[in-house]
PDB file of C-alpha atoms in Angstrom:
ATOM      1  CA  MET A1001     136.754  90.972  28.276  1.00  0.00           C
ATOM      2  CA  LYS A1002     139.978  93.356  29.093  1.00  0.00           C
ATOM      3  CA  SER A1003     139.588  97.149  28.257  1.00  0.00           C
ATOM      4  CA  VAL A1004     142.175  98.663  25.994  1.00  0.00           C
ATOM      5  CA  SER A1005     143.143 102.106  26.134  1.00  0.00           C
ATOM      6  CA  PRO A1006     143.534 103.692  22.516  1.00  0.00           C
ATOM      7  CA  ASP A1007     146.935 105.293  23.559  1.00  0.00           C
ATOM      8  CA  THR A1008     148.060 101.813  24.369  1.00  0.00           C
ATOM      9  CA  LEU A1009     146.960  99.772  21.494  1.00  0.00           C
ATOM     10  CA  HIS A1010     149.338  99.648  18.719  1.00  0.00           C
ATOM     11  CA  LEU A1011     148.819  99.156  15.205  1.00  0.00           C
ATOM     12  CA  LYS A1012     150.672  98.285  11.800  1.00  0.00           C
ATOM     13  CA  HIS A1013     153.488 100.912  11.080  1.00  0.00           C
ATOM     14  CA  GLY A1014     154.011 101.760  14.855  1.00  0.00           C
ATOM     15  CA  CYS A1015     150.902 104.213  15.390  1.00  0.00           C
ATOM     16  CA  SER A1016     148.702 104.008  18.288  1.00  0.00           C
ATOM     17  CA  LEU A1017     145.040 103.885  17.834  1.00  0.00           C
ATOM     18  CA  CYS A1018     145.293 107.502  19.634  1.00  0.00           C
ATOM     19  CA  ASP A1019     147.581 108.984  17.093  1.00  0.00           C
ATOM     20  CA  ILE A1020     145.313 107.889  14.346  1.00  0.00           C
ATOM     21  CA  LEU A1021     142.087 109.362  16.183  1.00  0.00           C
ATOM     22  CA  ILE A1022     144.077 112.445  17.091  1.00  0.00           C
ATOM     23  CA  TYR A1023     146.111 113.067  14.169  1.00  0.00           C
ATOM     24  CA  GLY A1024     143.925 111.534  11.426  1.00  0.00           C
ATOM     25  CA  LYS A1025     146.298 110.932   8.695  1.00  0.00           C
ATOM     26  CA  LYS A1026     149.608 110.527  10.512  1.00  0.00           C
ATOM     27  CA  ILE A1027     149.696 106.963   9.365  1.00  0.00           C
ATOM     28  CA  MET A1028     149.783 107.926   5.827  1.00  0.00           C
ATOM     29  CA  SER A1029     153.598 108.874   5.907  1.00  0.00           C
ATOM     30  CA  LYS A1030     154.473 105.400   7.078  1.00  0.00           C
ATOM     31  CA  ILE A1031     152.811 103.756   4.579  1.00  0.00           C
ATOM     32  CA  LYS A1032     153.164 103.140   0.597  1.00  0.00           C
ATOM     33  CA  PRO A1033     151.381 105.621  -1.560  1.00  0.00           C
ATOM     34  CA  ALA A1034     149.137 104.187  -4.528  1.00  0.00           C
ATOM     35  CA  PHE A1035     150.763 107.183  -6.713  1.00  0.00           C
ATOM     36  CA  ILE A1036     153.276 110.040  -6.385  1.00  0.00           C
ATOM     37  CA  SER A1037     152.981 113.265  -8.547  1.00  0.00           C
ATOM     38  CA  HIS A1038     155.660 115.735  -9.049  1.00  0.00           C
ATOM     39  CA  GLN A1039     154.419 119.307  -9.633  1.00  0.00           C
ATOM     40  CA  SER A1040     156.377 122.611  -9.438  1.00  0.00           C
ATOM     41  CA  VAL A1041     155.012 125.726  -7.870  1.00  0.00           C
ATOM     42  CA  ARG A1042     154.447 128.537 -10.378  1.00  0.00           C
ATOM     43  CA  TRP A1043     154.578 132.376  -9.406  1.00  0.00           C
ATOM     44  CA  GLY A1044     151.051 132.633 -10.178  1.00  0.00           C
ATOM     45  CA  ASP A1045     150.106 130.109  -7.658  1.00  0.00           C
ATOM     46  CA  MET A1046     151.200 132.705  -4.943  1.00  0.00           C
ATOM     47  CA  ASP A1047     148.644 135.303  -3.410  1.00  0.00           C
ATOM     48  CA  ALA A1048     149.200 138.623  -1.784  1.00  0.00           C
ATOM     49  CA  PHE A1049     150.577 137.079   1.337  1.00  0.00           C
ATOM     50  CA  GLY A1050     153.623 135.629  -0.593  1.00  0.00           C
ATOM     51  CA  HIS A1051     152.641 131.913  -0.343  1.00  0.00           C
ATOM     52  CA  VAL A1052     150.580 129.356  -2.355  1.00  0.00           C
ATOM     53  CA  ASN A1053     146.867 130.349  -2.280  1.00  0.00           C
ATOM     54  CA  ASN A1054     144.733 127.630  -0.474  1.00  0.00           C
ATOM     55  CA  THR A1055     142.536 126.891  -3.717  1.00  0.00           C
ATOM     56  CA  VAL A1056     145.876 126.003  -5.461  1.00  0.00           C
ATOM     57  CA  TYR A1057     146.092 123.086  -3.251  1.00  0.00           C
ATOM     58  CA  PHE A1058     142.957 121.653  -4.865  1.00  0.00           C
ATOM     59  CA  ARG A1059     144.656 122.003  -8.094  1.00  0.00           C
ATOM     60  CA  TYR A1060     147.674 120.213  -7.203  1.00  0.00           C
ATOM     61  CA  LEU A1061     145.247 117.424  -5.964  1.00  0.00           C
ATOM     62  CA  GLU A1062     143.300 117.439  -8.983  1.00  0.00           C
ATOM     63  CA  GLN A1063     146.391 117.030 -11.095  1.00  0.00           C
ATOM     64  CA  ALA A1064     147.610 114.090  -8.913  1.00  0.00           C
ATOM     65  CA  ARG A1065     144.279 112.349  -9.396  1.00  0.00           C
ATOM     66  CA  PHE A1066     144.204 112.580 -13.049  1.00  0.00           C
ATOM     67  CA  GLU A1067     147.726 111.550 -13.238  1.00  0.00           C
ATOM     68  CA  TRP A1068     146.924 108.393 -11.346  1.00  0.00           C
ATOM     69  CA  MET A1069     143.787 107.494 -13.105  1.00  0.00           C
ATOM     70  CA  ALA A1070     145.580 108.031 -16.642  1.00  0.00           C
ATOM     71  CA  SER A1071     148.293 105.708 -15.382  1.00  0.00           C
ATOM     72  CA  ALA A1072     146.005 102.868 -15.575  1.00  0.00           C
ATOM     73  CA  LYS A1073     146.294 103.319 -19.579  1.00  0.00           C
ATOM     74  CA  ALA A1074     143.204 101.498 -20.063  1.00  0.00           C
ATOM     75  CA  ALA A1075     139.992 102.159 -22.166  1.00  0.00           C
ATOM     76  CA  LEU A1076     137.436 103.434 -19.988  1.00  0.00           C
ATOM     77  CA  PRO A1077     133.802 104.144 -20.926  1.00  0.00           C
ATOM     78  CA  GLN A1078     133.323 107.240 -22.808  1.00  0.00           C
ATOM     79  CA  ASP A1079     129.829 107.659 -21.075  1.00  0.00           C
ATOM     80  CA  GLU A1080     131.087 107.524 -17.524  1.00  0.00           C
ATOM     81  CA  ALA A1081     133.552 109.584 -15.449  1.00  0.00           C
ATOM     82  CA  PRO A1082     134.937 110.188 -12.129  1.00  0.00           C
ATOM     83  CA  VAL A1083     133.195 113.135 -10.363  1.00  0.00           C
ATOM     84  CA  LEU A1084     134.653 114.800  -7.361  1.00  0.00           C
ATOM     85  CA  ILE A1085     131.760 115.132  -4.614  1.00  0.00           C
ATOM     86  CA  ASN A1086     133.907 115.988  -1.373  1.00  0.00           C
ATOM     87  CA  ALA A1087     137.215 117.415  -0.754  1.00  0.00           C
ATOM     88  CA  ASN A1088     138.868 118.471   2.616  1.00  0.00           C
ATOM     89  CA  CYS A1089     142.537 120.009   2.788  1.00  0.00           C
ATOM     90  CA  THR A1090     144.482 120.979   6.104  1.00  0.00           C
ATOM     91  CA  PHE A1091     147.026 123.514   5.820  1.00  0.00           C
ATOM     92  CA  LEU A1092     150.067 122.550   7.934  1.00  0.00           C
ATOM     93  CA  ARG A1093     152.935 124.595   6.648  1.00  0.00           C
ATOM     94  CA  GLN A1094     153.279 127.603   4.058  1.00  0.00           C
ATOM     95  CA  ILE A1095     154.657 126.779   0.389  1.00  0.00           C
ATOM     96  CA  LYS A1096     156.484 129.537  -1.513  1.00  0.00           C
ATOM     97  CA  TYR A1097     157.634 129.964  -4.715  1.00  0.00           C
ATOM     98  CA  PRO A1098     160.122 128.388  -5.804  1.00  0.00           C
ATOM     99  CA  ALA A1099     159.390 124.901  -4.788  1.00  0.00           C
ATOM    100  CA  ASP A1100     159.204 121.538  -6.168  1.00  0.00           C
ATOM    101  CA  LEU A1101     156.303 119.341  -4.683  1.00  0.00           C
ATOM    102  CA  GLU A1102     155.545 115.645  -4.255  1.00  0.00           C
ATOM    103  CA  ILE A1103     151.739 114.993  -3.774  1.00  0.00           C
ATOM    104  CA  ARG A1104     151.414 111.337  -2.047  1.00  0.00           C
ATOM    105  CA  LEU A1105     148.191 109.693  -3.277  1.00  0.00           C
ATOM    106  CA  PHE A1106     146.691 106.783  -0.959  1.00  0.00           C
ATOM    107  CA  VAL A1107     143.584 105.053  -1.534  1.00  0.00           C
ATOM    108  CA  THR A1108     141.888 104.492   1.694  1.00  0.00           C
ATOM    109  CA  LYS A1109     138.301 102.947   0.733  1.00  0.00           C
ATOM    110  CA  ILE A1110     137.013 101.445  -2.445  1.00  0.00           C
ATOM    111  CA  GLY A1111     133.184 101.238  -2.582  1.00  0.00           C
ATOM    112  CA  ARG A1112     130.867 100.061  -5.424  1.00  0.00           C
ATOM    113  CA  SER A1113     130.730 103.360  -7.131  1.00  0.00           C
ATOM    114  CA  SER A1114     133.227 105.467  -4.949  1.00  0.00           C
ATOM    115  CA  ILE A1115     136.851 105.904  -4.274  1.00  0.00           C
ATOM    116  CA  ASP A1116     138.215 107.710  -1.074  1.00  0.00           C
ATOM    117  CA  VAL A1117     141.461 108.999  -1.567  1.00  0.00           C
ATOM    118  CA  SER A1118     144.110 110.767   1.063  1.00  0.00           C
ATOM    119  CA  TYR A1119     147.141 113.124   0.223  1.00  0.00           C
ATOM    120  CA  GLU A1120     150.179 114.407   1.525  1.00  0.00           C
ATOM    121  CA  ILE A1121     151.874 117.492  -0.004  1.00  0.00           C
ATOM    122  CA  VAL A1122     155.527 117.897   0.803  1.00  0.00           C
ATOM    123  CA  GLN A1123     158.290 119.824  -0.639  1.00  0.00           C
ATOM    124  CA  ILE A1124     160.717 117.646  -2.318  1.00  0.00           C
ATOM    125  CA  ASP A1125     163.858 119.228  -0.408  1.00  0.00           C
ATOM    126  CA  GLN A1126     162.007 118.454   2.901  1.00  0.00           C
ATOM    127  CA  PRO A1127     160.043 115.135   2.243  1.00  0.00           C
ATOM    128  CA  GLU A1128     159.811 114.510   6.110  1.00  0.00           C
ATOM    129  CA  VAL A1129     157.938 117.769   6.529  1.00  0.00           C
ATOM    130  CA  ILE A1130     154.062 117.454   5.413  1.00  0.00           C
ATOM    131  CA  CYS A1131     152.854 120.942   4.114  1.00  0.00           C
ATOM    132  CA  SER A1132     149.159 119.660   3.809  1.00  0.00           C
ATOM    133  CA  GLU A1133     147.104 116.604   4.265  1.00  0.00           C
ATOM    134  CA  ALA A1134     143.866 116.290   2.092  1.00  0.00           C
ATOM    135  CA  THR A1135     141.172 113.776   1.581  1.00  0.00           C
ATOM    136  CA  THR A1136     138.695 113.586  -1.440  1.00  0.00           C
ATOM    137  CA  LYS A1137     135.893 111.285  -2.578  1.00  0.00           C
ATOM    138  CA  VAL A1138     135.498 110.435  -6.082  1.00  0.00           C
ATOM    139  CA  VAL A1139     132.192 108.956  -7.353  1.00  0.00           C
ATOM    140  CA  TRP A1140     132.051 106.833 -10.755  1.00  0.00           C
ATOM    141  CA  VAL A1141     129.016 108.589 -12.655  1.00  0.00           C
ATOM    142  CA  ASP A1142     127.191 107.364 -15.500  1.00  0.00           C
ATOM    143  CA  LEU A1143     126.798 110.789 -17.466  1.00  0.00           C
ATOM    144  CA  LYS A1144     123.689 109.961 -19.541  1.00  0.00           C
ATOM    145  CA  ARG A1145     121.764 108.953 -16.556  1.00  0.00           C
ATOM    146  CA  GLY A1146     123.383 111.283 -14.043  1.00  0.00           C
ATOM    147  CA  LYS A1147     123.667 108.607 -11.503  1.00  0.00           C
ATOM    148  CA  SER A1148     126.261 106.557 -10.003  1.00  0.00           C
ATOM    149  CA  ALA A1149     127.541 103.600 -11.649  1.00  0.00           C
ATOM    150  CA  PRO A1150     129.810 100.775 -10.622  1.00  0.00           C
ATOM    151  CA  ILE A1151     133.560 101.414 -11.037  1.00  0.00           C
ATOM    152  CA  PRO A1152     134.722  99.766 -14.173  1.00  0.00           C
ATOM    153  CA  ASP A1153     136.476  96.243 -13.874  1.00  0.00           C
ATOM    154  CA  VAL A1154     139.448  97.730 -15.757  1.00  0.00           C
ATOM    155  CA  LEU A1155     139.905 100.567 -13.349  1.00  0.00           C
ATOM    156  CA  ARG A1156     138.874  98.452 -10.299  1.00  0.00           C
ATOM    157  CA  SER A1157     141.792  95.946 -11.161  1.00  0.00           C
ATOM    158  CA  MET A1158     144.350  98.903 -10.456  1.00  0.00           C
ATOM    159  CA  LEU A1159     142.973  99.902  -7.207  1.00  0.00           C
ATOM    160  CA  HIS A1160     144.547  98.798  -4.235  1.00  0.00           C
ATOM    161  CA  ILE A1161     144.059 100.244  -0.501  1.00  0.00           C
ATOM    162  CA  SER A1162     147.341 101.674   0.363  1.00  0.00           C
ATOM    163  CA  GLN A1163     149.299  99.645   3.033  1.00  0.00           C
TER     164      GLN A1163
END
């Protein structure tokens, strides 16, 4: 069997395996998001250093995730809910007020009760410049039992791995 170097193995979308291993979500820019949220930076999002505070990025992600799930327009069980169990954000460029943002949401893995989501945050006037990359894991939970539950079929039907 011939060995293949990660930097010579080219995958779908023109990225090499090495690009993905080194840059993680670099490939996300080349695939279609599952959902796009448009949000404006508010003056109160800034901190004493004159840029958007790092905690606010997580609010942008939360809003995008809420809009995405609400777009299903389906009756979901009242005693179950999505619970965020992990969130990670890499800050690549500062964002300053005023700015209009595009938060691109990508579904990267669908499990029995969990969904892995990746994000890119860009300024609308510079859509090719990624300001931050993020990942979250959401688990569907039965609120009465306090345990994970299978993702409802009505929601699962709208879930597709971003390609």
